[in-house]
Every structure is written in C-alpha cells, then in structure tokens.
Short mmCIF file of C-alpha atoms and ligand atoms in Angstrom, two decimals:
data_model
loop_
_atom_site.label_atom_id
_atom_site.label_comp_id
_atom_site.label_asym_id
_atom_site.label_seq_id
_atom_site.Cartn_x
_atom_site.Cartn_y
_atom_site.Cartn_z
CA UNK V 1 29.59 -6.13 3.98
CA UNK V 2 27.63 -5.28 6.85
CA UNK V 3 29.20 -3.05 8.01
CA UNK V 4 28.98 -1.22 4.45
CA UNK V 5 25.31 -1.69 5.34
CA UNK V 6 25.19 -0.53 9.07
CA UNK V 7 26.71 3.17 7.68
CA UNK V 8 24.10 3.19 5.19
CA UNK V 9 20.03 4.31 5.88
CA UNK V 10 16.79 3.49 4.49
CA UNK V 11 15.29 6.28 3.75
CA UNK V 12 11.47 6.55 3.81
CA UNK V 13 9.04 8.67 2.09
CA UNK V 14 6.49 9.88 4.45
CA UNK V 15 3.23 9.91 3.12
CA UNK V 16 0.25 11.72 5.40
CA UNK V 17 -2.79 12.96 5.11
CA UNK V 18 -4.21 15.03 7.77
CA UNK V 19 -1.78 15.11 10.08
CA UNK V 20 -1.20 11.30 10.12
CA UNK V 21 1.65 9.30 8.31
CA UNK V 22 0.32 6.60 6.23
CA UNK V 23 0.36 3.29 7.70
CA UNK V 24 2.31 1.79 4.96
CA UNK V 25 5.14 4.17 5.41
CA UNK V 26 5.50 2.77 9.17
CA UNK V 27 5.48 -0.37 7.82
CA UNK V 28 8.59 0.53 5.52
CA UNK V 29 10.34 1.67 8.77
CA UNK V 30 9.50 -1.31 10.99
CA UNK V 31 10.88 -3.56 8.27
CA UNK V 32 14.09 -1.92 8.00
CA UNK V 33 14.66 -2.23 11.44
CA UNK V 34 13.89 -5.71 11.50
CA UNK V 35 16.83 -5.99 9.44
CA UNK V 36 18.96 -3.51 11.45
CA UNK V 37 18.92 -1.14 9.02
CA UNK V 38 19.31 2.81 10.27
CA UNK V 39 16.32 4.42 9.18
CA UNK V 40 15.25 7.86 8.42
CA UNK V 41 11.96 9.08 8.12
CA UNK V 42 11.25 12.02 5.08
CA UNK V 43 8.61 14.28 5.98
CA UNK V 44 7.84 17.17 3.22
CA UNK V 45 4.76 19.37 3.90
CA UNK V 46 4.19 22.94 4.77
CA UNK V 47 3.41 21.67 8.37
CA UNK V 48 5.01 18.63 9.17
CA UNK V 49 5.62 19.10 13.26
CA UNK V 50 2.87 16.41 14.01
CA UNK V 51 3.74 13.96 11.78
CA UNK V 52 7.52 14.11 12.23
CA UNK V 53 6.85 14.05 16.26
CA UNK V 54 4.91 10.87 15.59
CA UNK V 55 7.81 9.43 12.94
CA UNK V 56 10.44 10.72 15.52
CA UNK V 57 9.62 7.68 17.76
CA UNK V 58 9.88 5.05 15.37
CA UNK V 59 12.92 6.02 12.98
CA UNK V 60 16.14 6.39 13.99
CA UNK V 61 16.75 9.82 12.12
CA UNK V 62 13.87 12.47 10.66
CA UNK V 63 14.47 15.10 8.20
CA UNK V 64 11.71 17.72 7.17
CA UNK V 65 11.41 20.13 4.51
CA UNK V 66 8.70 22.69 5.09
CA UNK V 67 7.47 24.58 2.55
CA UNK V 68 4.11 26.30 1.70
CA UNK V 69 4.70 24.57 -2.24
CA UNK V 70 4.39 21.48 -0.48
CA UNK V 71 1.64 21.84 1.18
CA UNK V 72 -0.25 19.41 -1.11
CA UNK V 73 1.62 16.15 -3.05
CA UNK V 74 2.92 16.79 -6.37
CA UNK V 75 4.88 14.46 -7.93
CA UNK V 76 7.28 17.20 -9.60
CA UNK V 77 7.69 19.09 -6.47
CA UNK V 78 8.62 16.20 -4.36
CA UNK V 79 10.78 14.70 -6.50
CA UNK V 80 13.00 17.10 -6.93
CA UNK V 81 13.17 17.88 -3.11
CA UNK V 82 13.63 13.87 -2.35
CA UNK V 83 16.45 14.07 -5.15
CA UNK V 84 18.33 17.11 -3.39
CA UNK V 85 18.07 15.48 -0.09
CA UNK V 86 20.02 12.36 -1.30
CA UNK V 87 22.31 14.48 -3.73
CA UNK V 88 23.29 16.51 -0.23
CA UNK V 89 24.01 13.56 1.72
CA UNK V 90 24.21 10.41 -0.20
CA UNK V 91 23.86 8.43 2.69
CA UNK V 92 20.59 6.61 1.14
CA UNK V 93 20.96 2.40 0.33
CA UNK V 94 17.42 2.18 0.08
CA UNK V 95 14.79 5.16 -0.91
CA UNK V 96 11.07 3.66 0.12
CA UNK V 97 7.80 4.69 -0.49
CA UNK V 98 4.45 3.06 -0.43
CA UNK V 99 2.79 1.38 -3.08
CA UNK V 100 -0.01 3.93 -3.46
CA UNK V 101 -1.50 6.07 -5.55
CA UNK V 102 0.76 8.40 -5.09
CA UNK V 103 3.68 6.95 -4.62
CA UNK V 104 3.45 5.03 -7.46
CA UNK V 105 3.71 8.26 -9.38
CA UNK V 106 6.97 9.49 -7.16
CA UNK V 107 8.70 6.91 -6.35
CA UNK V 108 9.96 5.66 -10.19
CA UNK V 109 10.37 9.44 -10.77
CA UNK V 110 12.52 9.93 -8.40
CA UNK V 111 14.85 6.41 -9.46
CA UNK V 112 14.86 7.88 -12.87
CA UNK V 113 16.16 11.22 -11.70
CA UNK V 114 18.77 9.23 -10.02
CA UNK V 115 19.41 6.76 -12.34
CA UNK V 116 19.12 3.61 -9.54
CA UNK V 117 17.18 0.41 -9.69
CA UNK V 118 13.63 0.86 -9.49
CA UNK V 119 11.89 -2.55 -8.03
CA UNK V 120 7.95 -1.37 -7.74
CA UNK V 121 5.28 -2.98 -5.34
CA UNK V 122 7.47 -5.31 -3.28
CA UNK V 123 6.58 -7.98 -0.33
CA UNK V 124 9.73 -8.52 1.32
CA UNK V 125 13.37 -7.52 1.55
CA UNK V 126 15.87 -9.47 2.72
CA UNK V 127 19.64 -8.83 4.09
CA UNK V 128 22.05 -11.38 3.34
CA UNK V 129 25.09 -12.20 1.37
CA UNK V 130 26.04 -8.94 2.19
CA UNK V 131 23.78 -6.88 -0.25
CA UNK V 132 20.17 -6.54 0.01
CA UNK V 133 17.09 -8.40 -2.20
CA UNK V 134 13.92 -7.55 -2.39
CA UNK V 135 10.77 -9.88 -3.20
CA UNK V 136 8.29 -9.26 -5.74
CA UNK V 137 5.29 -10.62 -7.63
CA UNK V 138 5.45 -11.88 -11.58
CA UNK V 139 3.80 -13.27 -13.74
CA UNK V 140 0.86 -11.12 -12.47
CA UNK V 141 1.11 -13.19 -9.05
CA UNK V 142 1.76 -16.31 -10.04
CA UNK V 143 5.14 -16.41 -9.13
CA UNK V 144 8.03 -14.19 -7.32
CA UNK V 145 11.14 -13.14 -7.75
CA UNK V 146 14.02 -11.98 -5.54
CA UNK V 147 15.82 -9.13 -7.27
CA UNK V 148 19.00 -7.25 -6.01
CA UNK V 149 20.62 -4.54 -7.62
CA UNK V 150 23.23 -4.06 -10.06
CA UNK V 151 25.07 -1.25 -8.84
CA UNK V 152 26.27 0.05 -5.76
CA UNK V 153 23.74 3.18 -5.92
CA UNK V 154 20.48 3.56 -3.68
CA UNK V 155 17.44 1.31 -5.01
CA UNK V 156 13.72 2.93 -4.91
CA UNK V 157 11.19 0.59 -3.89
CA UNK V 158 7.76 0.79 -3.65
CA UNK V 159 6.27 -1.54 -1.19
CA UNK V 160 2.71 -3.25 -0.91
CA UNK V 161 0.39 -1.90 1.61
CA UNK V 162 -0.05 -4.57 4.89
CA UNK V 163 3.32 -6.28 3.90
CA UNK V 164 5.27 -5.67 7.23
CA UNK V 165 4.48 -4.89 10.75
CA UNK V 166 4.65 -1.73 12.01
CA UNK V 167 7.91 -0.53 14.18
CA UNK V 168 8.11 -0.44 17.95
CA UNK V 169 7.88 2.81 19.56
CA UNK V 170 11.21 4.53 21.15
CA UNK V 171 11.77 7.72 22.73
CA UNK V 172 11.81 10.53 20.16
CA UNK V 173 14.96 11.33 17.95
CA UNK V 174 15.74 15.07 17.00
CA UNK V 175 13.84 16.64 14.15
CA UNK V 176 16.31 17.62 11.57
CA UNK V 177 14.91 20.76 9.44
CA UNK V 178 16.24 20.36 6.26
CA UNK V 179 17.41 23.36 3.55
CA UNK V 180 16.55 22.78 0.19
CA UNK V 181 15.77 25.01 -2.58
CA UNK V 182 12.12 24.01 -3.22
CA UNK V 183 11.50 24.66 -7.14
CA UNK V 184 7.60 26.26 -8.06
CA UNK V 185 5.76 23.83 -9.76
CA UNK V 186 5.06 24.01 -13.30
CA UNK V 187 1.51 22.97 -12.74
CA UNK V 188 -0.53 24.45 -10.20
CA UNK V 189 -4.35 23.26 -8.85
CA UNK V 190 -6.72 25.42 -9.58
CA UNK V 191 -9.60 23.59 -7.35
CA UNK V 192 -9.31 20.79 -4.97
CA UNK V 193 -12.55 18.80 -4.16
CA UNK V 194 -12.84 15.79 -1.87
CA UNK V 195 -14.51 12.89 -3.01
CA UNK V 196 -17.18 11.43 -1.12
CA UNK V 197 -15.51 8.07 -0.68
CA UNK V 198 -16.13 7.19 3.13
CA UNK V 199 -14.71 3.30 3.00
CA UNK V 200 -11.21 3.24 2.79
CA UNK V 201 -9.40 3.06 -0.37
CA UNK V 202 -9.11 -0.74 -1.62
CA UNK V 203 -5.48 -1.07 -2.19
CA UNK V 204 -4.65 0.18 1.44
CA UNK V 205 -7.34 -1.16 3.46
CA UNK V 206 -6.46 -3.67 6.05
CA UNK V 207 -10.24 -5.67 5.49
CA UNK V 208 -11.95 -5.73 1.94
CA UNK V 209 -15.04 -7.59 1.04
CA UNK V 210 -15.61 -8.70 -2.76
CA UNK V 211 -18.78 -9.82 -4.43
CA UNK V 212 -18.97 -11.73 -7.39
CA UNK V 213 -21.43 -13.34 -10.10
CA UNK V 214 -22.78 -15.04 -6.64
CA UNK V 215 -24.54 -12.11 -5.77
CA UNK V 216 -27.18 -12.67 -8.21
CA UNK V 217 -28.09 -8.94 -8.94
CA UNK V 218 -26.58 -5.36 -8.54
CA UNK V 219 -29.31 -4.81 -5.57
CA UNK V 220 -28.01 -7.55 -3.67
CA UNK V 221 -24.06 -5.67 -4.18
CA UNK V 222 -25.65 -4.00 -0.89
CA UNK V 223 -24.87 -7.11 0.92
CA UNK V 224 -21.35 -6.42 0.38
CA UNK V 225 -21.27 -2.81 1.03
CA UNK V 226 -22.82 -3.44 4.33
CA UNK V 227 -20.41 -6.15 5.22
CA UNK V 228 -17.64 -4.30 4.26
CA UNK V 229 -18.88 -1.04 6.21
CA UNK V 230 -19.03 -3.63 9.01
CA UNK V 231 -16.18 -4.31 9.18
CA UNK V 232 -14.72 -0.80 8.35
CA UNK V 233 -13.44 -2.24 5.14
CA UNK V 234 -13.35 -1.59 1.00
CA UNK V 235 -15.74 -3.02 -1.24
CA UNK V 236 -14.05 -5.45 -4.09
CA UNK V 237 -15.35 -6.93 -6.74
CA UNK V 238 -14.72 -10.10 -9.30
CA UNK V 239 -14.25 -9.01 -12.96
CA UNK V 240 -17.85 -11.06 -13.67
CA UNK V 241 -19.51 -7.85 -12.05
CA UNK V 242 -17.68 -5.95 -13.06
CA UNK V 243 -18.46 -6.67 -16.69
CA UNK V 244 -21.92 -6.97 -15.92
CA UNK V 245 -21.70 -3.20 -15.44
CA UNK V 246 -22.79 -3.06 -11.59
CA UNK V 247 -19.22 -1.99 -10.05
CA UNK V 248 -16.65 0.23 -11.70
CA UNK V 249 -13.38 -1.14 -12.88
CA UNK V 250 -11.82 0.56 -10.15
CA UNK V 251 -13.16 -1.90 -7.63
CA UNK V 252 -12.02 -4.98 -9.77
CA UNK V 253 -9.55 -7.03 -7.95
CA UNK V 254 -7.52 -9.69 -9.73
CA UNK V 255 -4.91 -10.21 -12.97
CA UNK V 256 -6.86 -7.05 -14.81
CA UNK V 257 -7.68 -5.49 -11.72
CA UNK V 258 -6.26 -4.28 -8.00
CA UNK V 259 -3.86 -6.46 -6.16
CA UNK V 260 -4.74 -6.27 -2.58
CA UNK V 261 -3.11 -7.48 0.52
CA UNK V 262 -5.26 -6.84 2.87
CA UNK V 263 -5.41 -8.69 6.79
CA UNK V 264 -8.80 -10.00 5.95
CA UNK V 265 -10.31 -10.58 2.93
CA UNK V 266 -13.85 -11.86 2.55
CA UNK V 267 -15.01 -13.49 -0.83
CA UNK V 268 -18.70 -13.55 -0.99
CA UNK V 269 -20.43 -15.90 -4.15
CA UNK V 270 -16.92 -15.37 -5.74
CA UNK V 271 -16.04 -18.94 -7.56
CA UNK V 272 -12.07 -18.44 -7.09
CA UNK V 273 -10.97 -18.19 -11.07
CA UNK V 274 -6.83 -18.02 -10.70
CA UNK V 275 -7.43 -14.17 -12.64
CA UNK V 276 -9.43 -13.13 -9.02
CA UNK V 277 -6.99 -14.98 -6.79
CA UNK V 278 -4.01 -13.09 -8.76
CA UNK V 279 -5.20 -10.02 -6.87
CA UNK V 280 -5.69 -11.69 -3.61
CA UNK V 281 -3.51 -14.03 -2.50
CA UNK V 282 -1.14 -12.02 -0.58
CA UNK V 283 -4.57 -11.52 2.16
CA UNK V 284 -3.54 -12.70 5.06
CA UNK V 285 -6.99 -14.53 6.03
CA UNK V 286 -9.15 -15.23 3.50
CA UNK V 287 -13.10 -16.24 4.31
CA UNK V 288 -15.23 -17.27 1.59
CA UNK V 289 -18.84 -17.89 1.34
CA UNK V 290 -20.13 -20.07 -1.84
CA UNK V 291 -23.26 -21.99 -2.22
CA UNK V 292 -20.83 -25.05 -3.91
CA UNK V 293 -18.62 -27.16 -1.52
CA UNK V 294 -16.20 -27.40 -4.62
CA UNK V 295 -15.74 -23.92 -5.10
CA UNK V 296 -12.04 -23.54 -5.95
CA UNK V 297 -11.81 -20.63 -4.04
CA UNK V 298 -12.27 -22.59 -1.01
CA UNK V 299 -8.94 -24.05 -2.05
CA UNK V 300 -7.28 -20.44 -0.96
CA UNK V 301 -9.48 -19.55 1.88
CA UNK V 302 -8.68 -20.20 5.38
CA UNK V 303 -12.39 -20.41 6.70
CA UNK V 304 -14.70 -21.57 4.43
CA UNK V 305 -18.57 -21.33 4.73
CA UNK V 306 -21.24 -23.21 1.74
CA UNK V 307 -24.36 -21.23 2.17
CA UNK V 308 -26.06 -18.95 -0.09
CA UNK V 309 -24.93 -15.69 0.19
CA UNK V 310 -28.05 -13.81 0.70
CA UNK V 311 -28.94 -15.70 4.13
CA UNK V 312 -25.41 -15.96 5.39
CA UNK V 313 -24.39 -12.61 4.97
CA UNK V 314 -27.74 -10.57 6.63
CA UNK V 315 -27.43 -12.98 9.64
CA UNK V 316 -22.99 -12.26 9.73
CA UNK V 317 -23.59 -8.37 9.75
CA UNK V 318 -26.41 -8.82 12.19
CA UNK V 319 -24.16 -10.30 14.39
CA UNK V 320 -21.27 -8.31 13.79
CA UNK V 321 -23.27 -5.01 14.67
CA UNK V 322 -24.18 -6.64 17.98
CA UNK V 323 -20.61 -6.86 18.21
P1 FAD A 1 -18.42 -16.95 -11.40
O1 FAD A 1 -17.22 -17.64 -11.87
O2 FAD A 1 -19.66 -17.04 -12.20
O3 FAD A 1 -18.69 -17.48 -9.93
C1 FAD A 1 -19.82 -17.18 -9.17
C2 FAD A 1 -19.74 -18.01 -7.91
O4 FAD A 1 -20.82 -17.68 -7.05
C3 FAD A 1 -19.81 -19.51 -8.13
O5 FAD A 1 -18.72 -20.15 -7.50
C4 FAD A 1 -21.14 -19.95 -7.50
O6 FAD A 1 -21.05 -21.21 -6.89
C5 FAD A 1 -21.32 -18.87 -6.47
N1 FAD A 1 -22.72 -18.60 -6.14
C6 FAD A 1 -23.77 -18.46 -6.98
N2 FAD A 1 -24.88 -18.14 -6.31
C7 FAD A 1 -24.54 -18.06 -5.00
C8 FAD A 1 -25.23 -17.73 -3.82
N3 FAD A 1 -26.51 -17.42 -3.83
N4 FAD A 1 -24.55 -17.73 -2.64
C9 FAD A 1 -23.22 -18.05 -2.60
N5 FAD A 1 -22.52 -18.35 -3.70
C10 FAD A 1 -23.15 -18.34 -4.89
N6 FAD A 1 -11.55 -12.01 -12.83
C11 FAD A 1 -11.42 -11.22 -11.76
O7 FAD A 1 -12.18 -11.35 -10.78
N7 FAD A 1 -10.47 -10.24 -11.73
C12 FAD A 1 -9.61 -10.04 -12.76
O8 FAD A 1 -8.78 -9.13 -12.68
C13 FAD A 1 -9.71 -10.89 -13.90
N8 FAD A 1 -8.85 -10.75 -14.94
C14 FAD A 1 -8.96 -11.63 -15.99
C15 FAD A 1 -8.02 -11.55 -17.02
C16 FAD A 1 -8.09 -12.44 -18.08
C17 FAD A 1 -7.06 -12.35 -19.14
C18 FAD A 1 -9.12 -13.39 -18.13
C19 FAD A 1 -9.21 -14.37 -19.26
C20 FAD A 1 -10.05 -13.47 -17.12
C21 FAD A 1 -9.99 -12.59 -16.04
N9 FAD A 1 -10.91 -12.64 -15.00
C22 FAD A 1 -10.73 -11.87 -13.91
C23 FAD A 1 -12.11 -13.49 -15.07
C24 FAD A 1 -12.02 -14.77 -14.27
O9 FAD A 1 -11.40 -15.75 -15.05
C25 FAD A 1 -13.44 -15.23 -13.86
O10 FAD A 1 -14.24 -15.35 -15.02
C26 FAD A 1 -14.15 -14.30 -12.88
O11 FAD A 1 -13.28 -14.03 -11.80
C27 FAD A 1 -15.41 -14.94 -12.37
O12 FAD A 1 -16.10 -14.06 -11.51
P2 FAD A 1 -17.06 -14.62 -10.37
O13 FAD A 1 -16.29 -15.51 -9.48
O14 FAD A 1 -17.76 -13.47 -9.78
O15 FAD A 1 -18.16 -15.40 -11.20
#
C-alpha cells in the first residue's frame, strides 16, 4: 500500500511561458507533497535551464528534454515526448498537468496514448485506503465526485487553476537531461502573433471581476474593466451580457461558460442565477455588489455590499488606486 505509493512519483507537466513555470503546475507539485508523494517536475523546451533551476527547488526530481522542436507547445510534439519519458521509466502513478488551455489539449492525449484513466479539471486528490482519489465537479458544479482508478496504470489529471497551495522551497535537486528521440511535427506554424490581451487570462487568474445585466449598459462594462485592472485581475461576465452582445462568449462564466476558481471573485449587478454560480463557486472569496438586499447571489458571497453599482464601484477603485 504505501509503500507501493512511496516508490511511485507524480509526475508534472511543466507549463511556462517566458521563462516562468505556470503557477498551476507548482500547485500540482505542492499538492503531491502534501500527500508525500515523490514528485518530479517535466520541463520540455528548447531552453529550459531557468525554469528547471526554479522547479529544482520545489520537486524532488526534474527531468528536461531540450529540443529546438520544442521550442513552442504543440500538443503532438509533447505528447509523444511525455509518452517516451514514462515508456523509459514507468515510474509515473500520477501524470499532472494544468487545467489550461493547453493542457487541456495534452493532457487526455497523452492518457489515450497510454491507455490510463483520464480524470480532467480536478479540485482535490486524496491518499487513502491505499490507492489514490481524486475530486471533481458534475453535474456542471452542482455536485462532486471522488473517482479512483481502475487499473494499476498511471492516471492523467488535469487540475483546476488556484486549487492547491504552492510547495515550499528546498535546496535544489540535480537537473536530469533527458534522451528522447523528439519526432518533427506534422504541422508546423507558419506565423506566431501575440494577442494584445494585457489582463490575465480568466481561467488562471487569481482575482476576476464579472458584470452582469446590473451594469445597465455596455459603457458602464468600463466599471468592471477598471476594477478588474485594479486589482490586476480578468474581466467576467454573466451570460445576460453576454447575450446582450456587449462581451464575447469567451468571457462568460457559468454552466455555458468558464469555470473559474479564482482567490477573489467580485460580482458586480450580477443577480446570482445557479447557471452563473456553476462557474464560480469554487472562488475562494466572493464579494458582490447588488442594488437588492435579496439578491441570491448574496447567498454565495462572503462580503456582501447593496448599492448601485455605478456609485459603489467609482468610489472602490478610487480607493483602491490610493492603495
Ligand atoms: P439578471 O438576472 O438580470 O440580474 C441583474 C442583477 O443586477 C439583479 O440582481 C439586479 O438586482 C442587479 N442590479 C440591477 N441594477 C443594478 C445596479 N445599478 N447596481 C447594482 N446591482 C444592480 N448565466 C450565466 O451567467 N452563465 C452561464 O454560463 C449560464 N448558462 C446558462 C445555461 C442554461 C441552460 C440556462 C437556462 C441559463 C444559463 N444562464 C447562465 C443564465 C442564468 O440563468 C441567468 O439568466 C443569468 O446569469 C442572469 O444574468 P445577470 O445576473 O447578469 O442578470
């Protein structure tokens, strides 16, 4: 039993981004400690020395494949590099990755390649009766489950952004430069443009402000972009706006929408319809601001303020920027 489990590692997918792993990936790591799990830290990039000196003091092993083909993510490439790792040294009870954009895209790849459990976008994992569970959402949120695995193969997990606490900081383990055969990919980017997003991206960020129907207009959505800029958060939005054509879907949170977890999550003129609160009731504080004192989404907010959103919310960043 746990001694099965002591021999056995968690392996994490490192995802960075100019120079710096994602925090979600730490969070992965500091979890599986918690539990006493050995850890080791994946790194694949053409120059990963940075990030694996900053892994190599929070896992208990790191192994890095360097390779100019993956220099950028691609979900074919890493695969099948994640896949030889594990096939070389099959070591792996858990392969992790973050819920993200990305890894949403590897991570299942990568179980079906294997043929292991998948378990996508999960909130907790757990160590006892001698196997491990892990937690998710379903029913869209409305209710979780605890799921373990059939067989005795590595699970791939994807877990939610701001789920776990990030792991404390050790003196550095050796780098381990892994050889693997790293195949050309069979489609190649012509162009690469950065957007000109400058808030961070709503499913990872630690603070997000929503508007909703509240708002009264698309000019006053600038309310909420200021707050959110702030407080160096994402902008959300209700599904009522969104409909109303003055966000895009992609900033919908709720049942039909995102699911976000972030620290802080501010609901402005938002009236709390169990479809919104599907997406948000992981937050760990929740402030809403809603002109009615029955408001049900005062019902899942930890500070609650009745005022009209259009005085409250110049005189909150007003103070904040003081701040
Ligand atoms: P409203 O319900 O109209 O609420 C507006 C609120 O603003 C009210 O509480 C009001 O008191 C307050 N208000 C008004 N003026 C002010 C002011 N000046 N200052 C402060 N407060 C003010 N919804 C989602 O959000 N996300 C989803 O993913 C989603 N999926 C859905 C899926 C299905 C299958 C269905 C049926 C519905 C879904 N919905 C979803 C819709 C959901 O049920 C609600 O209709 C929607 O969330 C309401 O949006 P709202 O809170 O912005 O608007």
């Amino acid at each position: 039993g746990e001694d099965h489990l002591m021999k056995r590692t968690v392996w994490v997918w490192i995802e960075h981004e100019r120079q710096q792993p994602k925090r979600v990936s730490l969070e992965i790591l500091g979890k599986a400690r918690d539990l006493e799990l050995e850890t080791r830290a994946i790194v694949l990039g053409d120059d990963t020395d940075s990030v694996c000196q900053q892994v190599a003091r929070v896992a208990d092993h790191v192994t890095t494949v360097e390779d100019h083909r993956l220099a950028r993510y691609n979900a074919e490439v890493h695969t099948d590099v994640i896949c030889q790792l594990y096939k070389a040294a099959k070591s792996a009870l858990v392969i992790a990755g973050g819920a993200t954009f990305n890894g949403r895209e590897l991570l299942p790849r990568v179980a079906a390649r294997l043929g292991c459990a998948f378990m996508g976008d999960i909130t907790d994992l757990a160590n006892d009766e001698e196997a491990l569970s892990v937690r998710r959402a379903i029913h869209g949120g409305k209710a979780y489950a605890w799921l373990r695995p059939k067989q005795d193969l590595p699970m791939v997990l994807t877990v939610r952004p701001n789920a776990f606490s990030l792991p404390a900081i050790h003196d550095p383990v050796a780098i381990e430069k892994a050889n693997v055969k790293v195949p050309e990919p069979r489609a190649r980017d012509i162009e690469v443009r950065r957007g000109d997003a400058v808030r961070p991206e709503l499913t990872e960020a630690d603070v997000v402000v929503s508007g909703g129907r509240g708002l009264a207009s698309p000019e006053n959505f600038r309310l909420v972009e200021d707050l959110a800029d702030a407080l160096g958060g994402a902008v959300g939005a209700s599904r009522a706006v969104v409909d109303a054509g003055w966000r895009s879907h992609d900033d919908q949170v709720g049942k039909s929408g995102k699911t976000v977890s972030p620290k802080l999550y501010v609901a402005l003129g938002i009236s709390g319809a169990i479809h919104h609160v599907m997406g948000m009731d992981t937050a760990k504080v929740v402030v809403a601001i809603n002109k009615e004192s029955n408001a049900l989404i005062f019902k899942h907010a930890d500070y609650g303020l009745v005022g009209d959103v259009r005085e409250v919310v110049p005189a909150l960043i007003e103070r904040l920027r003081r701040l």
